[in-house]
Amino acid sequence: MGAIQALRGTRDILPEEVSYWQRVETAARDILGRSAYREIRTPIFEQTDLFERGIGEATDVVGKEMYTFKDRGDRSLTLRPENTAGVIRAFIEHHLHAQGGVMRLWYTGPMFRYERPQAGRQRQFHQLGAELVGSPDPRADAEVIAIATDLLQSLGLKALRMDLNSVGTIADRQTYREALVAYFTPHQAELDADSQDRLTRNPLRILDSKDERTKAIAQDAPSILDYLSPDSQKHFDRVRQLLEDLGISYQLNPRLVRGLDYYTHTAFEIISDDLGAQSTVCGGGRYDGLVAELGGPETPAVGWAIGLERLILLLQQQSLAAAAVDFYLVSRGDRAEAQALKLAQTLRQLGFAAELDLSGSAFGKQFKRADRSGAVACLILGDAEADSETVQIKWLKSGEQEAIAQSDLLDKADDLRRRITDFREGA
RNA sequence: GCGAGCGUAGCCAAGUGGUUAAGGCAGUGGAUUGUGGUUCCACCACUCGCGGGUUCGAGUCCCGUCGUUCGCCCCA
């Protein structure tokens, strides 16, 4: 077949699914708005250098997953693989720090990573993120986490758990890294191939290995929590205390390491067991070094990002009926059909949801479609109604039917609205 | 980037080398020329992702390619 298809790792979000996206967006806008976060929209591509510096050259994201290309002016551009770097770039560029105090920001949009597609993983995917820039306070960590859990909860998601850890400061991590290398080196030969490689590249990752033998060895490896400086320890203790005060439960996981270099102190992941291998729905933490790294003033920050495709996968598993229309209009005959069109328009102006049958087929068929549409009521217009300028309303769930004058519609709107909600709730 | 599975209609599918490619859902028309959710009838794949090969014969076997699924790596 010669038909062009969407590229590998990309997909169309069809009307059936869009209602889920809208639910998430509405809930996010609501909760973040009430929490004093303001939306920011940044470009979908940036200078490659931004990500190399921000995310870290040694990370997989930068090393092998970026969509990088030269534009016609021979500049190296990259489709954003995440948005924290972009948001912070904008923060610095527009001197948002000059406004003093903290800046609370959120964003949503497509991200791009050149990876092998898998359940819950695509090349173009969407994230919703929040960043609280300018506060080193543990309360900032707790606030940001609380918003994420609130959002997920308000969507009705169950069976989520949270892993929490502290990765300390860059210096803490450096000494810990040395300790890990010292621990694993004698066992080098027994480690799986990937982990042997990680020993030099990124020893923290060995802790995450899924290989059974490596896991057994890692069992007794030193814990990062024993390598936190007193200040880091204090910060982490406070964050934990605050979360407990907020009634947010979490699992302490010293093996939790984040993939991107910029994280410091608090790291967390919200995980679902219903997603297969790509189980992280939300990941985030503190990144006190990033603003300075990108050329801004020394500025602490915390944030997170939710993977929207994964979130929606969960929502779909828990399903929710699609919104059906209030009125389905069936009509037959030139004048009646014209009146039905006009009536549908009037109903919409009054705030109702109305769908017009355009088939012109026998009433029997039109009723069948009315029924399938899930509409609460059917409006019927034939020659008789066209002559008398009335319309038959048939309530599909009860079967009762009545005639009203078309001109009475406006007066009866409130009554109709009430009956529609009655029928909807009664169902 | 690596490993494994799959690709038959809008959707779910049977088919495992012999020729007319089951069945179900949805759709369209009719029984029912103005009243649905039940029922009945009819119609709905010159073709099995695409390209090549093996064979007298291929949806079925082989190679390639594209897509997809699951896992690894990694991450949201």
Short mmCIF file of C-alpha atoms (C1' of nucleotides) in Angstrom, two decimals:
data_model
loop_
_atom_site.label_atom_id
_atom_site.label_comp_id
_atom_site.label_asym_id
_atom_site.label_seq_id
_atom_site.Cartn_x
_atom_site.Cartn_y
_atom_site.Cartn_z
CA MET A 1 0.00 0.00 0.00
CA GLY A 2 1.21 3.42 -0.95
CA ALA A 3 -0.60 5.29 1.80
CA ILE A 4 1.67 7.34 4.03
CA GLN A 5 1.70 6.34 7.67
CA ALA A 6 2.67 8.18 10.83
CA LEU A 7 6.36 7.73 11.58
CA ARG A 8 7.60 5.04 13.91
CA GLY A 9 7.23 6.06 17.50
CA THR A 10 4.65 8.74 16.71
CA ARG A 11 0.92 8.34 16.67
CA ASP A 12 -2.36 10.13 16.17
CA ILE A 13 -4.50 10.84 19.17
CA LEU A 14 -8.01 10.20 17.89
CA PRO A 15 -11.20 11.88 19.11
CA GLU A 16 -12.09 8.85 21.21
CA GLU A 17 -8.90 9.34 23.21
CA VAL A 18 -8.78 13.12 23.27
CA SER A 19 -11.40 13.31 25.99
CA TYR A 20 -8.91 11.64 28.33
CA TRP A 21 -6.26 14.21 27.45
CA GLN A 22 -8.70 16.99 28.08
CA ARG A 23 -9.59 15.60 31.47
CA VAL A 24 -5.93 15.56 32.44
CA GLU A 25 -5.28 19.03 31.10
CA THR A 26 -8.30 20.46 32.86
CA ALA A 27 -7.36 18.87 36.17
CA ALA A 28 -3.76 20.06 35.83
CA ARG A 29 -4.74 23.60 34.95
CA ASP A 30 -7.07 23.64 37.90
CA ILE A 31 -4.72 22.29 40.56
CA LEU A 32 -1.60 24.08 39.34
CA GLY A 33 -3.54 27.31 38.92
CA ARG A 34 -4.85 27.14 42.47
CA SER A 35 -1.31 26.44 43.66
CA ALA A 36 -0.05 29.68 42.09
CA TYR A 37 1.84 28.01 39.25
CA ARG A 38 1.76 29.82 35.92
CA GLU A 39 1.96 28.21 32.53
CA ILE A 40 5.01 28.77 30.36
CA ARG A 41 5.39 27.79 26.71
CA THR A 42 8.86 27.42 25.31
CA PRO A 43 10.09 26.37 21.86
CA ILE A 44 10.04 22.77 20.81
CA PHE A 45 13.63 22.96 19.59
CA GLU A 46 16.64 24.59 21.14
CA GLN A 47 20.36 24.90 20.61
CA THR A 48 21.88 21.46 21.05
CA ASP A 49 24.30 22.93 23.54
CA LEU A 50 21.49 23.69 26.00
CA PHE A 51 20.75 20.01 26.50
CA GLU A 52 24.35 18.91 26.44
CA ARG A 53 25.16 21.29 29.25
CA GLY A 54 21.90 21.01 31.12
CA ILE A 55 21.22 17.31 31.06
CA GLY A 56 24.82 16.13 30.97
CA GLU A 57 26.93 14.80 28.13
CA ALA A 58 27.39 11.43 29.77
CA THR A 59 23.67 10.67 30.04
CA ASP A 60 21.91 8.31 27.67
CA VAL A 61 19.42 10.98 26.77
CA VAL A 62 22.15 13.21 25.40
CA GLY A 63 24.46 10.45 24.27
CA LYS A 64 22.10 8.46 22.10
CA GLU A 65 18.53 9.64 22.23
CA MET A 66 18.45 13.19 20.90
CA TYR A 67 16.92 14.31 17.63
CA THR A 68 19.75 16.57 16.60
CA PHE A 69 20.14 18.15 13.17
CA LYS A 70 21.68 21.09 11.36
CA ASP A 71 19.42 23.82 10.09
CA ARG A 72 20.07 25.76 6.88
CA GLY A 73 22.31 28.18 8.75
CA ASP A 74 24.48 25.27 9.88
CA ARG A 75 23.39 25.62 13.52
CA SER A 76 23.05 22.45 15.54
CA LEU A 77 19.48 22.17 16.82
CA THR A 78 17.81 19.56 18.98
CA LEU A 79 14.17 18.67 19.44
CA ARG A 80 13.69 18.96 23.19
CA PRO A 81 13.99 15.59 24.95
CA GLU A 82 12.57 17.11 28.15
CA ASN A 83 11.61 20.59 29.16
CA THR A 84 13.34 21.52 32.38
CA ALA A 85 16.38 22.81 30.52
CA GLY A 86 14.19 24.87 28.21
CA VAL A 87 12.18 26.38 31.04
CA ILE A 88 15.33 27.29 32.95
CA ARG A 89 16.84 28.79 29.81
CA ALA A 90 13.76 30.99 29.49
CA PHE A 91 13.90 31.80 33.20
CA ILE A 92 17.44 33.09 32.82
CA GLU A 93 16.93 34.78 29.46
CA HIS A 94 13.93 36.80 30.64
CA HIS A 95 15.40 37.58 34.05
CA LEU A 96 12.49 35.98 35.83
CA HIS A 97 14.75 35.71 38.86
CA ALA A 98 14.94 39.50 38.96
CA GLN A 99 11.32 39.56 40.07
CA GLY A 100 12.54 38.24 43.39
CA GLY A 101 11.24 35.43 45.48
CA VAL A 102 10.25 32.19 43.87
CA MET A 103 8.88 31.50 40.42
CA ARG A 104 6.37 28.70 40.06
CA LEU A 105 5.97 27.45 36.51
CA TRP A 106 4.26 24.62 34.69
CA TYR A 107 4.21 23.43 31.10
CA THR A 108 2.90 20.73 28.86
CA GLY A 109 3.80 19.66 25.37
CA PRO A 110 5.55 17.17 23.13
CA MET A 111 9.07 15.88 23.80
CA PHE A 112 11.28 13.83 21.51
CA ARG A 113 13.62 10.97 22.17
CA TYR A 114 15.06 8.62 19.58
CA GLU A 115 14.38 5.29 21.27
CA ARG A 116 12.89 1.95 20.41
CA PRO A 117 9.13 2.28 20.94
CA GLN A 118 7.59 0.11 23.61
CA ALA A 119 4.49 0.14 25.78
CA GLY A 120 4.39 3.61 27.34
CA ARG A 121 7.37 4.79 25.36
CA GLN A 122 7.36 6.69 22.08
CA ARG A 123 9.65 8.91 20.10
CA GLN A 124 7.27 11.80 20.33
CA PHE A 125 5.61 11.80 23.72
CA HIS A 126 4.07 14.36 25.99
CA GLN A 127 4.97 15.60 29.39
CA LEU A 128 3.28 17.82 31.89
CA GLY A 129 5.73 19.39 34.27
CA ALA A 130 5.99 21.79 37.18
CA GLU A 131 9.06 23.69 38.35
CA LEU A 132 9.44 25.70 41.53
CA VAL A 133 12.49 27.89 41.01
CA GLY A 134 14.24 29.96 43.67
CA SER A 135 13.70 28.18 46.95
CA PRO A 136 16.07 25.84 48.81
CA ASP A 137 13.40 25.22 51.46
CA PRO A 138 12.39 21.60 52.07
CA ARG A 139 8.82 22.84 52.02
CA ALA A 140 9.31 23.53 48.32
CA ASP A 141 10.18 19.86 47.74
CA ALA A 142 7.12 18.83 49.73
CA GLU A 143 4.82 21.28 47.95
CA VAL A 144 5.84 20.09 44.54
CA ILE A 145 5.41 16.44 45.49
CA ALA A 146 2.04 17.12 47.09
CA ILE A 147 0.79 18.78 43.92
CA ALA A 148 1.83 15.79 41.84
CA THR A 149 0.09 13.31 44.13
CA ASP A 150 -2.99 15.53 44.35
CA LEU A 151 -3.24 15.75 40.60
CA LEU A 152 -2.91 12.02 40.14
CA GLN A 153 -5.41 11.38 42.90
CA SER A 154 -7.96 13.85 41.56
CA LEU A 155 -7.96 11.90 38.32
CA GLY A 156 -9.05 8.87 40.27
CA LEU A 157 -5.84 6.91 39.81
CA LYS A 158 -5.31 4.12 42.25
CA ALA A 159 -2.51 1.72 42.97
CA LEU A 160 0.27 4.21 42.58
CA ARG A 161 3.27 4.17 44.84
CA MET A 162 6.06 6.62 45.39
CA ASP A 163 9.76 5.96 45.78
CA LEU A 164 11.83 8.60 47.50
CA ASN A 165 15.54 9.12 47.86
CA SER A 166 18.18 11.75 48.29
CA VAL A 167 21.12 11.88 45.94
CA GLY A 168 22.79 14.61 48.00
CA THR A 169 24.96 17.32 46.56
CA ILE A 170 27.31 16.85 43.64
CA ALA A 171 30.14 16.50 46.18
CA ASP A 172 28.22 13.89 48.23
CA ARG A 173 27.63 11.95 45.09
CA GLN A 174 31.27 12.11 44.15
CA THR A 175 32.46 10.48 47.39
CA TYR A 176 29.66 7.96 47.23
CA ARG A 177 30.59 7.12 43.68
CA GLU A 178 34.14 6.38 44.76
CA ALA A 179 32.87 4.16 47.55
CA LEU A 180 30.71 2.25 45.10
CA VAL A 181 33.54 1.72 42.68
CA ALA A 182 35.70 0.49 45.54
CA TYR A 183 32.97 -1.93 46.55
CA PHE A 184 32.16 -3.31 43.11
CA THR A 185 35.65 -3.53 41.66
CA PRO A 186 36.60 -6.76 43.48
CA HIS A 187 33.36 -8.31 42.15
CA GLN A 188 33.86 -6.98 38.65
CA ALA A 189 34.05 -10.36 36.95
CA GLU A 190 30.79 -11.54 38.50
CA LEU A 191 28.75 -8.58 37.29
CA ASP A 192 26.59 -8.72 34.17
CA ALA A 193 28.08 -7.16 31.06
CA ASP A 194 26.04 -3.96 31.27
CA SER A 195 27.05 -3.40 34.86
CA GLN A 196 30.73 -3.98 34.16
CA ASP A 197 30.42 -1.23 31.65
CA ARG A 198 28.59 0.98 34.13
CA LEU A 199 31.37 0.56 36.65
CA THR A 200 33.38 3.18 34.84
CA ARG A 201 30.59 5.11 33.17
CA ASN A 202 27.92 5.40 35.84
CA PRO A 203 28.37 3.14 38.86
CA LEU A 204 25.18 4.39 40.56
CA ARG A 205 23.22 2.65 37.85
CA ILE A 206 24.52 -0.76 38.88
CA LEU A 207 22.22 -0.55 41.88
CA ASP A 208 19.30 -0.53 39.47
CA SER A 209 20.33 -3.65 37.58
CA LYS A 210 17.77 -6.33 36.86
CA ASP A 211 20.37 -9.07 36.61
CA GLU A 212 19.92 -11.52 39.52
CA ARG A 213 23.59 -12.02 40.31
CA THR A 214 24.33 -8.33 40.14
CA LYS A 215 21.36 -7.68 42.38
CA ALA A 216 22.73 -10.11 44.92
CA ILE A 217 26.09 -8.38 44.94
CA ALA A 218 24.49 -4.94 45.07
CA GLN A 219 22.55 -6.06 48.12
CA ASP A 220 25.47 -5.23 50.39
CA ALA A 221 26.73 -2.20 48.50
CA PRO A 222 27.09 1.02 50.46
CA SER A 223 23.99 3.20 50.59
CA ILE A 224 23.98 6.79 49.40
CA LEU A 225 22.16 7.70 52.56
CA ASP A 226 25.35 7.01 54.52
CA TYR A 227 27.27 9.44 52.35
CA LEU A 228 25.07 12.49 52.69
CA SER A 229 26.72 15.54 54.23
CA PRO A 230 25.11 16.78 57.45
CA ASP A 231 23.32 19.54 55.53
CA SER A 232 22.02 17.13 52.91
CA GLN A 233 20.90 14.78 55.64
CA LYS A 234 19.09 17.56 57.40
CA HIS A 235 17.31 18.65 54.25
CA PHE A 236 16.22 15.13 53.47
CA ASP A 237 14.98 14.45 57.02
CA ARG A 238 12.91 17.59 56.87
CA VAL A 239 11.39 16.67 53.52
CA ARG A 240 10.43 13.26 54.87
CA GLN A 241 8.92 14.80 57.98
CA LEU A 242 6.86 17.24 55.91
CA LEU A 243 5.58 14.50 53.63
CA GLU A 244 4.51 12.46 56.60
CA ASP A 245 2.75 15.51 58.03
CA LEU A 246 0.91 15.86 54.75
CA GLY A 247 -0.14 12.24 54.88
CA ILE A 248 1.77 11.37 51.72
CA SER A 249 3.10 7.86 51.88
CA TYR A 250 6.30 6.83 50.18
CA GLN A 251 8.83 4.08 50.08
CA LEU A 252 12.40 4.99 50.94
CA ASN A 253 14.50 3.67 48.09
CA PRO A 254 18.26 4.32 48.37
CA ARG A 255 18.71 2.67 44.98
CA LEU A 256 16.65 5.28 43.21
CA VAL A 257 18.94 7.21 40.91
CA ARG A 258 17.82 9.68 38.31
CA GLY A 259 19.04 9.60 34.77
CA LEU A 260 19.80 13.24 34.37
CA ASP A 261 22.89 14.86 35.81
CA TYR A 262 21.20 17.92 37.20
CA TYR A 263 19.43 16.30 40.10
CA THR A 264 20.55 17.02 43.67
CA HIS A 265 19.05 16.08 47.04
CA THR A 266 15.46 14.90 46.77
CA ALA A 267 14.63 12.44 43.99
CA PHE A 268 11.28 10.73 43.62
CA GLU A 269 9.28 8.62 41.24
CA ILE A 270 5.61 7.79 41.19
CA ILE A 271 5.19 4.30 39.86
CA SER A 272 2.35 2.10 38.65
CA ASP A 273 2.48 -1.67 38.46
CA ASP A 274 -0.01 -1.67 35.60
CA LEU A 275 2.28 -0.31 32.92
CA GLY A 276 4.78 -3.05 32.15
CA ALA A 277 8.44 -2.15 32.03
CA GLN A 278 7.95 1.59 31.64
CA SER A 279 6.36 1.99 35.02
CA THR A 280 7.30 5.52 36.04
CA VAL A 281 4.37 7.88 35.64
CA CYS A 282 5.98 10.86 37.28
CA GLY A 283 9.62 11.56 38.02
CA GLY A 284 11.27 14.54 39.59
CA GLY A 285 13.38 16.06 42.27
CA ARG A 286 15.57 18.93 43.22
CA TYR A 287 18.14 20.41 40.88
CA ASP A 288 20.00 23.15 42.67
CA GLY A 289 22.88 23.36 40.21
CA LEU A 290 21.09 23.71 36.91
CA VAL A 291 20.36 27.43 36.79
CA ALA A 292 23.98 28.31 37.44
CA GLU A 293 25.15 25.61 35.05
CA LEU A 294 23.15 27.28 32.31
CA GLY A 295 24.67 30.66 33.03
CA GLY A 296 22.17 32.12 35.48
CA PRO A 297 22.67 33.15 39.08
CA GLU A 298 23.08 30.43 41.68
CA THR A 299 19.42 29.39 42.13
CA PRO A 300 17.92 26.29 43.74
CA ALA A 301 14.90 24.59 42.16
CA VAL A 302 12.63 21.53 42.37
CA GLY A 303 10.24 20.03 39.88
CA TRP A 304 8.75 17.00 38.22
CA ALA A 305 7.40 15.76 34.94
CA ILE A 306 4.50 13.42 34.28
CA GLY A 307 4.51 11.18 31.21
CA LEU A 308 1.09 11.87 29.74
CA GLU A 309 0.85 8.79 27.52
CA ARG A 310 1.53 6.59 30.52
CA LEU A 311 -0.95 8.47 32.64
CA ILE A 312 -3.62 8.15 29.96
CA LEU A 313 -2.90 4.46 29.56
CA LEU A 314 -3.81 4.08 33.22
CA LEU A 315 -6.90 6.23 32.87
CA GLN A 316 -8.05 4.09 29.97
CA GLN A 317 -7.51 0.91 31.94
CA GLN A 318 -9.85 2.31 34.53
CA SER A 319 -12.08 3.47 31.67
CA LEU A 320 -14.74 6.11 31.62
CA ALA A 321 -17.73 6.41 29.33
CA ALA A 322 -17.48 8.90 26.49
CA ALA A 323 -19.70 11.95 26.74
CA ALA A 324 -22.92 11.47 24.81
CA VAL A 325 -24.96 14.27 23.32
CA ASP A 326 -28.15 15.67 24.94
CA PHE A 327 -30.31 15.77 21.83
CA TYR A 328 -30.24 13.79 18.61
CA LEU A 329 -32.32 15.40 15.89
CA VAL A 330 -34.11 13.26 13.32
CA SER A 331 -35.99 14.83 10.46
CA ARG A 332 -37.55 14.09 7.12
CA GLY A 333 -38.79 16.40 4.38
CA ASP A 334 -37.24 19.63 3.11
CA ARG A 335 -38.92 22.06 5.49
CA ALA A 336 -38.54 19.82 8.52
CA GLU A 337 -34.87 19.21 7.74
CA ALA A 338 -34.25 22.94 7.49
CA GLN A 339 -36.08 23.52 10.78
CA ALA A 340 -34.10 20.76 12.47
CA LEU A 341 -30.82 22.36 11.43
CA LYS A 342 -31.97 25.64 12.88
CA LEU A 343 -33.22 23.98 16.05
CA ALA A 344 -29.88 22.25 16.59
CA GLN A 345 -28.20 25.62 16.32
CA THR A 346 -30.63 27.17 18.82
CA LEU A 347 -30.08 24.32 21.26
CA ARG A 348 -26.32 24.76 21.10
CA GLN A 349 -26.68 28.46 21.69
CA LEU A 350 -28.69 27.58 24.79
CA GLY A 351 -25.80 25.42 25.95
CA PHE A 352 -27.08 21.98 24.98
CA ALA A 353 -25.15 19.34 23.07
CA ALA A 354 -27.03 18.49 19.91
CA GLU A 355 -26.32 16.20 16.96
CA LEU A 356 -28.17 16.37 13.68
CA ASP A 357 -28.88 13.27 11.61
CA LEU A 358 -27.89 14.09 8.04
CA SER A 359 -28.74 10.79 6.39
CA GLY A 360 -32.24 11.59 5.15
CA SER A 361 -33.07 7.91 5.55
CA ALA A 362 -36.29 6.43 6.98
CA PHE A 363 -37.25 7.48 10.50
CA GLY A 364 -36.71 3.94 11.71
CA LYS A 365 -33.05 4.10 10.71
CA GLN A 366 -32.61 7.52 12.18
CA PHE A 367 -34.02 6.33 15.50
CA LYS A 368 -31.62 3.46 15.49
CA ARG A 369 -28.75 5.88 15.14
CA ALA A 370 -30.22 8.13 17.82
CA ASP A 371 -30.19 5.19 20.15
CA ARG A 372 -26.63 4.24 19.31
CA SER A 373 -25.43 7.80 19.84
CA GLY A 374 -26.38 7.48 23.50
CA ALA A 375 -28.36 10.74 23.36
CA VAL A 376 -30.71 11.47 26.23
CA ALA A 377 -33.53 12.62 23.99
CA CYS A 378 -34.52 12.53 20.38
CA LEU A 379 -36.10 15.52 18.65
CA ILE A 380 -38.42 14.59 15.81
CA LEU A 381 -39.42 16.80 12.92
CA GLY A 382 -41.53 15.62 9.99
CA ASP A 383 -44.10 17.28 7.75
CA ALA A 384 -46.69 17.53 10.52
CA GLU A 385 -44.25 19.31 12.86
CA ALA A 386 -43.02 21.54 10.06
CA ASP A 387 -46.62 22.63 9.40
CA SER A 388 -47.42 23.35 13.02
CA GLU A 389 -43.92 24.60 13.89
CA THR A 390 -43.72 22.17 16.77
CA VAL A 391 -41.24 19.47 17.63
CA GLN A 392 -41.69 16.07 19.26
CA ILE A 393 -39.38 15.32 22.14
CA LYS A 394 -38.89 11.68 22.84
CA TRP A 395 -37.00 10.75 25.99
CA LEU A 396 -35.12 7.70 24.89
CA LYS A 397 -34.68 6.10 28.25
CA SER A 398 -38.34 6.18 29.29
CA GLY A 399 -39.94 6.25 25.84
CA GLU A 400 -42.26 9.10 26.75
CA GLN A 401 -42.90 11.64 24.07
CA GLU A 402 -44.41 15.09 24.01
CA ALA A 403 -44.88 17.90 21.54
CA ILE A 404 -43.81 21.48 22.16
CA ALA A 405 -43.89 24.58 20.05
CA GLN A 406 -40.51 25.41 18.56
CA SER A 407 -40.88 28.96 19.85
CA ASP A 408 -41.26 27.67 23.42
CA LEU A 409 -37.81 26.16 23.46
CA LEU A 410 -36.17 29.14 25.09
CA ASP A 411 -38.76 29.33 27.87
CA LYS A 412 -38.48 25.65 28.55
CA ALA A 413 -34.69 25.48 28.46
CA ASP A 414 -34.29 25.29 32.24
CA ASP A 415 -36.89 22.58 32.51
CA LEU A 416 -35.19 20.58 29.75
CA ARG A 417 -31.82 20.96 31.39
CA ARG A 418 -33.20 19.62 34.64
CA ARG A 419 -34.79 16.62 32.98
CA ILE A 420 -31.60 15.84 31.08
CA THR A 421 -29.53 15.71 34.25
CA ASP A 422 -32.24 13.59 35.88
CA PHE A 423 -32.07 11.08 33.05
CA ARG A 424 -28.28 11.10 33.00
CA GLU A 425 -28.04 10.45 36.71
CA GLY A 426 -30.86 7.96 36.63
CA ALA A 427 -28.99 5.89 34.08
"C1'" G B 1 21.49 -0.10 19.58
"C1'" C B 2 20.33 -5.68 21.13
"C1'" G B 3 16.82 -10.14 21.71
"C1'" A B 4 11.99 -12.51 20.82
"C1'" G B 5 6.82 -12.61 18.93
"C1'" C B 6 3.21 -10.77 15.51
"C1'" G B 7 1.12 -8.25 10.71
"C1'" U B 8 -5.68 -11.73 7.13
"C1'" A B 9 -11.93 -6.12 5.99
"C1'" G B 10 -13.12 -0.15 10.03
"C1'" C B 11 -12.43 -3.62 14.64
"C1'" C B 12 -11.78 -8.83 16.76
"C1'" A B 13 -10.39 -13.03 14.39
"C1'" A B 14 -10.22 -18.78 11.89
"C1'" G B 15 -6.76 -20.60 8.57
"C1'" U B 16 -0.32 -24.68 9.90
"C1'" G B 17 1.49 -25.95 1.14
"C1'" G B 18 -3.80 -27.81 -2.65
"C1'" U B 19 -7.88 -22.96 -4.07
"C1'" U B 20 -14.63 -20.85 -3.62
"C1'" A B 21 -10.07 -16.94 2.19
"C1'" A B 22 -14.60 -19.36 8.20
"C1'" G B 23 -17.10 -16.62 11.89
"C1'" G B 24 -18.30 -12.34 15.05
"C1'" C B 25 -18.83 -6.92 15.86
"C1'" A B 26 -19.59 -2.47 13.28
"C1'" G B 27 -21.62 -0.58 8.55
"C1'" U B 28 -25.31 -0.36 4.32
"C1'" G B 29 -30.17 -1.86 2.24
"C1'" G B 30 -34.81 -4.40 3.24
"C1'" A B 31 -38.97 -6.95 6.42
"C1'" U B 32 -41.08 -1.77 9.05
"C1'" U B 33 -43.35 4.63 2.96
"C1'" G B 34 -43.38 8.79 10.72
"C1'" U B 35 -40.84 6.02 16.06
"C1'" G B 36 -35.10 3.15 18.67
"C1'" G B 37 -32.72 -0.43 22.07
"C1'" U B 38 -35.10 -7.46 20.26
"C1'" U B 39 -35.46 -10.37 15.79
"C1'" C B 40 -35.01 -12.00 10.51
"C1'" C B 41 -32.96 -11.57 5.36
"C1'" A B 42 -29.36 -9.61 1.90
"C1'" C B 43 -24.81 -6.99 0.83
"C1'" C B 44 -19.84 -5.96 2.67
"C1'" A B 45 -11.35 -9.18 1.22
"C1'" C B 46 -10.13 -10.72 -7.34
"C1'" U B 47 -7.01 -10.95 -1.72
"C1'" C B 48 -3.82 -12.01 3.26
"C1'" G B 49 1.67 -5.02 5.37
"C1'" C B 50 5.20 -4.38 1.12
"C1'" G B 51 9.16 -6.50 -2.26
"C1'" G B 52 11.60 -10.72 -3.86
"C1'" G B 53 12.49 -16.14 -3.76
"C1'" U B 54 11.31 -21.69 -3.28
"C1'" U B 55 7.23 -24.77 -5.44
"C1'" C B 56 3.16 -27.63 -10.50
"C1'" G B 57 0.74 -24.74 -6.54
"C1'" A B 58 2.07 -19.81 -0.94
"C1'" G B 59 -2.16 -16.27 3.61
"C1'" U B 60 0.61 -20.76 4.91
"C1'" C B 61 7.89 -22.07 3.69
"C1'" C B 62 12.64 -18.78 2.94
"C1'" C B 63 15.10 -13.84 2.50
"C1'" G B 64 14.70 -8.69 2.76
"C1'" U B 65 11.92 -4.42 4.17
"C1'" C B 66 8.35 -1.52 6.83
"C1'" G B 67 5.16 -1.44 10.92
"C1'" U B 68 3.75 -3.26 15.64
"C1'" U B 69 4.09 -5.87 20.47
"C1'" C B 70 6.99 -7.57 24.66
"C1'" G B 71 11.69 -7.44 26.99
"C1'" C B 72 16.98 -5.32 27.52
"C1'" C B 73 19.31 -0.52 27.65
"C1'" C B 74 17.20 4.05 29.35
"C1'" C B 75 13.42 7.12 30.96
"C1'" A B 76 8.13 10.37 31.65
#
